[in-house]
PDB file of C-alpha atoms in Angstrom:
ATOM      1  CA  UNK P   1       0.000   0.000   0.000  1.00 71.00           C
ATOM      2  CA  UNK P   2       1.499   3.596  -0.761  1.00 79.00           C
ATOM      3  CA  UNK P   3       1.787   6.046   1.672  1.00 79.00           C
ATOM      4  CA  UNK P   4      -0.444   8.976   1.286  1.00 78.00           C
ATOM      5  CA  UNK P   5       1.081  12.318  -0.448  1.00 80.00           C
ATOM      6  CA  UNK P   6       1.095  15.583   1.326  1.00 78.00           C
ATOM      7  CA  UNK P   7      -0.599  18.183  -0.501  1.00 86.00           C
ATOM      8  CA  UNK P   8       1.124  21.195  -1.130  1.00 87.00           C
ATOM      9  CA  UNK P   9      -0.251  22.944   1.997  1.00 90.00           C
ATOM     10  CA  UNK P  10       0.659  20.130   4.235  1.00 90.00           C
ATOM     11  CA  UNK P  11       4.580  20.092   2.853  1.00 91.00           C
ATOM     12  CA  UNK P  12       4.275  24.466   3.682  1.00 93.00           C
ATOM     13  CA  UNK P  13       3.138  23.949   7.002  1.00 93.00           C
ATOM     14  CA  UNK P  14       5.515  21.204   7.624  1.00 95.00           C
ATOM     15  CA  UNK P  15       8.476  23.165   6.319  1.00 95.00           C
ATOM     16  CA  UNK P  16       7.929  25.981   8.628  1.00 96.00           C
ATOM     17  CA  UNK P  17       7.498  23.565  11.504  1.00 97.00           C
ATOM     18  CA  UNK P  18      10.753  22.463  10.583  1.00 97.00           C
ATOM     19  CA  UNK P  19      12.385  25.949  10.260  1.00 97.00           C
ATOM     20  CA  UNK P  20      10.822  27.240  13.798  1.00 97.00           C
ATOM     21  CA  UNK P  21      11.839  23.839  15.430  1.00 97.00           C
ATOM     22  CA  UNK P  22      15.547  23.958  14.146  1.00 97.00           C
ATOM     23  CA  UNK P  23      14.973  27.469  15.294  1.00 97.00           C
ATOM     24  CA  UNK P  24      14.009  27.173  18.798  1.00 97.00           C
ATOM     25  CA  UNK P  25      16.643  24.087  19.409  1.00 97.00           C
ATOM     26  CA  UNK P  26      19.861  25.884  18.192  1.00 97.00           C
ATOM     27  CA  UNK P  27      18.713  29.429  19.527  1.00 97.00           C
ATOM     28  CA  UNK P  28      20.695  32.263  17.766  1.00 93.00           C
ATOM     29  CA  UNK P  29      20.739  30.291  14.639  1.00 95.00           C
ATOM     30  CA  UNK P  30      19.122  31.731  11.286  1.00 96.00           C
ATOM     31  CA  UNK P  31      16.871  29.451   9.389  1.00 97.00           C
ATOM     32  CA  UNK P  32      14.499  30.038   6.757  1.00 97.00           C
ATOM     33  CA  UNK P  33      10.910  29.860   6.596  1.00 97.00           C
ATOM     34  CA  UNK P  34       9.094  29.005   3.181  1.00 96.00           C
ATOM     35  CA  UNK P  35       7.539  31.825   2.604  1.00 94.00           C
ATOM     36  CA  UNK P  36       8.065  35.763   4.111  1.00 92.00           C
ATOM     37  CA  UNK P  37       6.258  37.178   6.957  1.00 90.00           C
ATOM     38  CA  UNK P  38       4.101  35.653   9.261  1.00 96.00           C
ATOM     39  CA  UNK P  39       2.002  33.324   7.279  1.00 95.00           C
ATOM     40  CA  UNK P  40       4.705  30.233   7.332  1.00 96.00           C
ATOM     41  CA  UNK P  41       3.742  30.412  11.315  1.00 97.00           C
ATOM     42  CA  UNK P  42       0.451  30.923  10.990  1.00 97.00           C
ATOM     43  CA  UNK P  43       0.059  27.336   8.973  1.00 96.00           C
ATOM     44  CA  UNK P  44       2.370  25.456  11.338  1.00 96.00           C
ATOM     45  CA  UNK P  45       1.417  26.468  14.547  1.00 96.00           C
ATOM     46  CA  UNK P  46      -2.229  28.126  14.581  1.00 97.00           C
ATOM     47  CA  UNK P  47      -5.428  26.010  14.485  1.00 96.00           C
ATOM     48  CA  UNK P  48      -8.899  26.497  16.277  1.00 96.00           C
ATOM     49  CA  UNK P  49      -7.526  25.292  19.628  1.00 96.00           C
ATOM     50  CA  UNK P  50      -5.308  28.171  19.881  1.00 96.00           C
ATOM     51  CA  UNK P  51      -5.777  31.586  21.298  1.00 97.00           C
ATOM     52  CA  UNK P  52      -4.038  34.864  19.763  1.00 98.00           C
ATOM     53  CA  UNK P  53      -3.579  38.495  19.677  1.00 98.00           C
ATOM     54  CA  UNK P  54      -2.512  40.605  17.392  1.00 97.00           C
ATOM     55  CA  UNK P  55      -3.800  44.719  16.374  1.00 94.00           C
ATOM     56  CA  UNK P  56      -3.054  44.700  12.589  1.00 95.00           C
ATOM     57  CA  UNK P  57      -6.410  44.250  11.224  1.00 96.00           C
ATOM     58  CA  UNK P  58      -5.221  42.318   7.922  1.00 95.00           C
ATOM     59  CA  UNK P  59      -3.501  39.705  10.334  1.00 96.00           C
ATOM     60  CA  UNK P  60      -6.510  39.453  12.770  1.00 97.00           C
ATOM     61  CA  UNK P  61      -8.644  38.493   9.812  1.00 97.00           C
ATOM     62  CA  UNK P  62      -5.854  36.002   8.479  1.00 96.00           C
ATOM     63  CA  UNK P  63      -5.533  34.160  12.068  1.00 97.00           C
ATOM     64  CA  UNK P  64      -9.235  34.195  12.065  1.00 96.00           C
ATOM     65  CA  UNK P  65      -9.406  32.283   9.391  1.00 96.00           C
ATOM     66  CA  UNK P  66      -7.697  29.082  11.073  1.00 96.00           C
ATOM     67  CA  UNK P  67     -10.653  28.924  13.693  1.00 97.00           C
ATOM     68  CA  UNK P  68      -8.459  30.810  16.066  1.00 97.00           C
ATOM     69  CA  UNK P  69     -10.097  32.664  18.456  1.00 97.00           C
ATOM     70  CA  UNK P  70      -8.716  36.336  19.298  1.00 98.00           C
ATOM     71  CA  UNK P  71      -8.109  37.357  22.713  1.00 97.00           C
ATOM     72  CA  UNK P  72      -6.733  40.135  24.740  1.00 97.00           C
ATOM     73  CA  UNK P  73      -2.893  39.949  24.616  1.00 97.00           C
ATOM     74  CA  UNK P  74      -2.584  38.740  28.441  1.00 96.00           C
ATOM     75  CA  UNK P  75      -4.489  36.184  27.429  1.00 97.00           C
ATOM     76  CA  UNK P  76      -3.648  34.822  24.389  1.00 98.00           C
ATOM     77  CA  UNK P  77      -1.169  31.655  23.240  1.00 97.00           C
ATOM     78  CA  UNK P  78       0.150  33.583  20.378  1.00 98.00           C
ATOM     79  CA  UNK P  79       1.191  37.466  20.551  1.00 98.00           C
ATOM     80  CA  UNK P  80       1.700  38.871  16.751  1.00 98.00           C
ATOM     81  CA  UNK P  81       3.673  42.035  16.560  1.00 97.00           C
ATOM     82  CA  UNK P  82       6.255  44.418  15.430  1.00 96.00           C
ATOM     83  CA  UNK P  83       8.805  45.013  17.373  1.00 95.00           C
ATOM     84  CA  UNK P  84       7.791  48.527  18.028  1.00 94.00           C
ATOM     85  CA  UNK P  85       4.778  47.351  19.935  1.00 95.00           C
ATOM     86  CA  UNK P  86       6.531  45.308  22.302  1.00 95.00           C
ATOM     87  CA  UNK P  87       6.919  47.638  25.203  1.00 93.00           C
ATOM     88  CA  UNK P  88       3.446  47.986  25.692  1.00 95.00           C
ATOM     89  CA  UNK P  89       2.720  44.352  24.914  1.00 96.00           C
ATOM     90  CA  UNK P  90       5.448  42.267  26.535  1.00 95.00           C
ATOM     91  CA  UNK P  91       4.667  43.350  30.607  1.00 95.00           C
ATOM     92  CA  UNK P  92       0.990  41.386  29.454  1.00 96.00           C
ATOM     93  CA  UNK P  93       1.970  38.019  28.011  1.00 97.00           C
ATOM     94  CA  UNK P  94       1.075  35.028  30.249  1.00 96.00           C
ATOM     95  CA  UNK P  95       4.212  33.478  31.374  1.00 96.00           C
ATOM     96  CA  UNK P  96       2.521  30.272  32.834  1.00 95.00           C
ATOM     97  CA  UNK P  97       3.026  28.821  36.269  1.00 95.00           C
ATOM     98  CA  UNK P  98       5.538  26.638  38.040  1.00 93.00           C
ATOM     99  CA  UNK P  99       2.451  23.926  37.809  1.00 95.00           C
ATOM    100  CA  UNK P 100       1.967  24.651  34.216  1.00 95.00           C
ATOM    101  CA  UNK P 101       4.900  26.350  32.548  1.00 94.00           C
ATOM    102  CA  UNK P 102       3.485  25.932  28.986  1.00 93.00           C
ATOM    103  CA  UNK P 103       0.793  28.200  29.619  1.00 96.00           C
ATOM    104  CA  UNK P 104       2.863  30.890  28.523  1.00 96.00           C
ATOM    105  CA  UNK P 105       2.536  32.487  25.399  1.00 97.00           C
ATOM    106  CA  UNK P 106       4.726  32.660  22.306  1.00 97.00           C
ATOM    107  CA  UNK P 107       5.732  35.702  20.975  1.00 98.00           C
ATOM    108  CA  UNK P 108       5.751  36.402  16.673  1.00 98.00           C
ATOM    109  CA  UNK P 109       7.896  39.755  16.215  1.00 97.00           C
ATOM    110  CA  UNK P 110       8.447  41.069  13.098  1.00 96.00           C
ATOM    111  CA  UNK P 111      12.200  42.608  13.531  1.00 96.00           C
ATOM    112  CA  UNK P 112      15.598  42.880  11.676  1.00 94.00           C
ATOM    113  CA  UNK P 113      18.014  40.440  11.799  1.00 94.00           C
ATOM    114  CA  UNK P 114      21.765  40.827  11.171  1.00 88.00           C
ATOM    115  CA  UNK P 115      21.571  44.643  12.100  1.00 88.00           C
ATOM    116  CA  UNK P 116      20.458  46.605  15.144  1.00 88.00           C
ATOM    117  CA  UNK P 117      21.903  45.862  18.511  1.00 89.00           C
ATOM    118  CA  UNK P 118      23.583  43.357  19.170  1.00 93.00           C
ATOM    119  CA  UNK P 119      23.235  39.771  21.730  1.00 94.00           C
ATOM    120  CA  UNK P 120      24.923  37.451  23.533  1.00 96.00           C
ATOM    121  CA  UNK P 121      22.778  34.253  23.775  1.00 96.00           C
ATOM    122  CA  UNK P 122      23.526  31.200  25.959  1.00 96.00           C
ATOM    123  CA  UNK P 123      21.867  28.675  27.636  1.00 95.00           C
ATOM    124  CA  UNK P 124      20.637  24.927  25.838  1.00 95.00           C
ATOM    125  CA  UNK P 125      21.351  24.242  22.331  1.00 94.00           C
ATOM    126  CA  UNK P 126      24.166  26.951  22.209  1.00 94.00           C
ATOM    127  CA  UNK P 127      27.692  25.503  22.415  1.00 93.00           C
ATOM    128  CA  UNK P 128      28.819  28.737  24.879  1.00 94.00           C
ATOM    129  CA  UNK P 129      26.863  31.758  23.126  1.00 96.00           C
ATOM    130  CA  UNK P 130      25.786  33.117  19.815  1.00 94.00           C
ATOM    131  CA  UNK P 131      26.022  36.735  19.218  1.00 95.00           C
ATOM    132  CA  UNK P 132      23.192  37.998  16.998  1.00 95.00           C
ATOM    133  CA  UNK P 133      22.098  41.153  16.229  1.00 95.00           C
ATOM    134  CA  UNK P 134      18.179  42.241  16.250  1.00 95.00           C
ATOM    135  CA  UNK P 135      17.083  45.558  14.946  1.00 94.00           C
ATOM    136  CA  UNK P 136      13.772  47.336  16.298  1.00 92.00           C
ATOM    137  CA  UNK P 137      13.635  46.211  19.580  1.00 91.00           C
ATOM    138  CA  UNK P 138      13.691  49.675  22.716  1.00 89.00           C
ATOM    139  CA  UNK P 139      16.738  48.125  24.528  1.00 89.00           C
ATOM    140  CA  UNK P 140      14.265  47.969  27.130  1.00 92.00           C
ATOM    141  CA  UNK P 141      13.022  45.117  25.972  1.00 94.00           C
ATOM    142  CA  UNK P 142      15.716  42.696  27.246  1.00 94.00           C
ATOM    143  CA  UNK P 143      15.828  43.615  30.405  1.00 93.00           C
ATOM    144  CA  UNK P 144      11.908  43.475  30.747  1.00 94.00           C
ATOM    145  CA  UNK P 145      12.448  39.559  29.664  1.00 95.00           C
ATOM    146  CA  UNK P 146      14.894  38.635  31.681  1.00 94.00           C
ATOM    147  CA  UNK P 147      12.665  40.139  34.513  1.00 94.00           C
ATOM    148  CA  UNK P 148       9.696  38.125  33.541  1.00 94.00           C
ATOM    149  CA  UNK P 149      11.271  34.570  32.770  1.00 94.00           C
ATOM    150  CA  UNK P 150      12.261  32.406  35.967  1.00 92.00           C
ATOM    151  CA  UNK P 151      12.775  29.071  33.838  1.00 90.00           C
ATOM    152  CA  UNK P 152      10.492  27.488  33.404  1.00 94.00           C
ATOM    153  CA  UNK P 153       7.903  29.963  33.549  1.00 95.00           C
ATOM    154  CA  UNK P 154       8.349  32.871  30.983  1.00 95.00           C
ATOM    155  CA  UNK P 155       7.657  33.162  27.210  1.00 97.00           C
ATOM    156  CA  UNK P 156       9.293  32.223  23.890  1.00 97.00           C
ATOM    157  CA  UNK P 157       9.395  34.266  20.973  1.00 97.00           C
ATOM    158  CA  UNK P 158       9.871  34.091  17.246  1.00 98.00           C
ATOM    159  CA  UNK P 159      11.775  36.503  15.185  1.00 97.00           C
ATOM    160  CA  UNK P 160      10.588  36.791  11.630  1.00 97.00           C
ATOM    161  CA  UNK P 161      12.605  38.871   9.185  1.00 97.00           C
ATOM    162  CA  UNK P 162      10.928  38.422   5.517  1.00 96.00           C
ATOM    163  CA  UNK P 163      11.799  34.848   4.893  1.00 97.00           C
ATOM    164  CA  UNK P 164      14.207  34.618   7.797  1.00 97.00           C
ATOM    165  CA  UNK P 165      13.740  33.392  11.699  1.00 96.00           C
ATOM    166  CA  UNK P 166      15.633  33.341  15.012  1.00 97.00           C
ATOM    167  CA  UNK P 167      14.125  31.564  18.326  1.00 97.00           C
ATOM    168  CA  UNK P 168      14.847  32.774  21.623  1.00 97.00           C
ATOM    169  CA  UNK P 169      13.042  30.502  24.094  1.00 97.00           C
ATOM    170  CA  UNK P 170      12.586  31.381  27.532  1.00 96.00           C
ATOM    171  CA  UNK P 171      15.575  29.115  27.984  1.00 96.00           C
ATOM    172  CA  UNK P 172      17.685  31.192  26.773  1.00 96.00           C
ATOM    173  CA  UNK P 173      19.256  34.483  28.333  1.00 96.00           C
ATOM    174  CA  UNK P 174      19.982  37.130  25.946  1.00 95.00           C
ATOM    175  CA  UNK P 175      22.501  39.816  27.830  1.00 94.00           C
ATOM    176  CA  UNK P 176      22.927  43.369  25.144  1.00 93.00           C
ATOM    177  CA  UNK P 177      26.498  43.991  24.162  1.00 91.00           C
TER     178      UNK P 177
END
């Protein structure tokens, strides 16, 4: 008997699965998504079980369109955003609990990569650190993670450039150079 063929949605969805999971387990590390922008995540991770905010109305109606269901930002699974609208959005994001850690949310931010300021990452999957450089984020921002992640409550976030991603998971510490 044949195995079945995946149609040409499934092999998308699959390929960005495998881009964000390469992603998230070597954290640092550029990989590429099939497709630019945020729609490569939006058909690997989001279905109708999942939760998510976002405030650009052309991306609310997208997500929608998976069964989704929007919610307020400190209360959704998935946060989509630029990285200009993390200030006000990142002190909201459920973090999860010591009893259920996964209950925090994952983070989509549209940002530069290879320009901007510049990181130290270290922590699992990186063999000592990984300097990257992110453009667009209010330097801010890192210290407003590292206040809200006590592994293994915190968030992970997703760093899509066009075609290209980065994963920082709440693993990971991320100290501005």
């Amino acid at each position: 008997m044949a195995a079945p063929q995946r149609n040409h949605e499934e092999a998308f969805a699959n390929a960005a699965f495998d881009a964000m999971l390469s992603a998230t387990a070597r954290p640092g590390q550029i990989e590429t998504l099939p497709d630019s922008d945020f729609g490569p995540v939006i058909a690997a991770l989001i279905d109708r079980e999942c939760t998510f905010f976002a405030s650009d109305e052309v991306l609310i109606q997208q997500l929608s369109e998976t069964g989704a269901r929007f919610a307020a930002a400190g209360e959704a699974d998935f946060v989509f955003c630029r990285a200009d609208e993390l200030a006000a959005l990142l002190p909201k994001v459920k973090i999860g609990s010591d009893l259920y850690p996964d209950d925090g949310a994952t983070l989509i931010v549209a940002a530069g990569l290879a320009k901007g300021d510049k990181l130290r990452l270290s922590g699992p999957g990186i063999k000592g650190h990984e300097d990257v450089a992110i453009a667009g984020f209010e330097r801010a921002i890192w210290d407003q993670r590292t206040k809200q992640i006590r592994y293994p409550t915190g968030f992970d976030m997703l760093i899509v450039d066009g075609a290209q991603l980065i994963a920082l998971p709440r693993s990971t510490k991320a100290e501005v150079l």
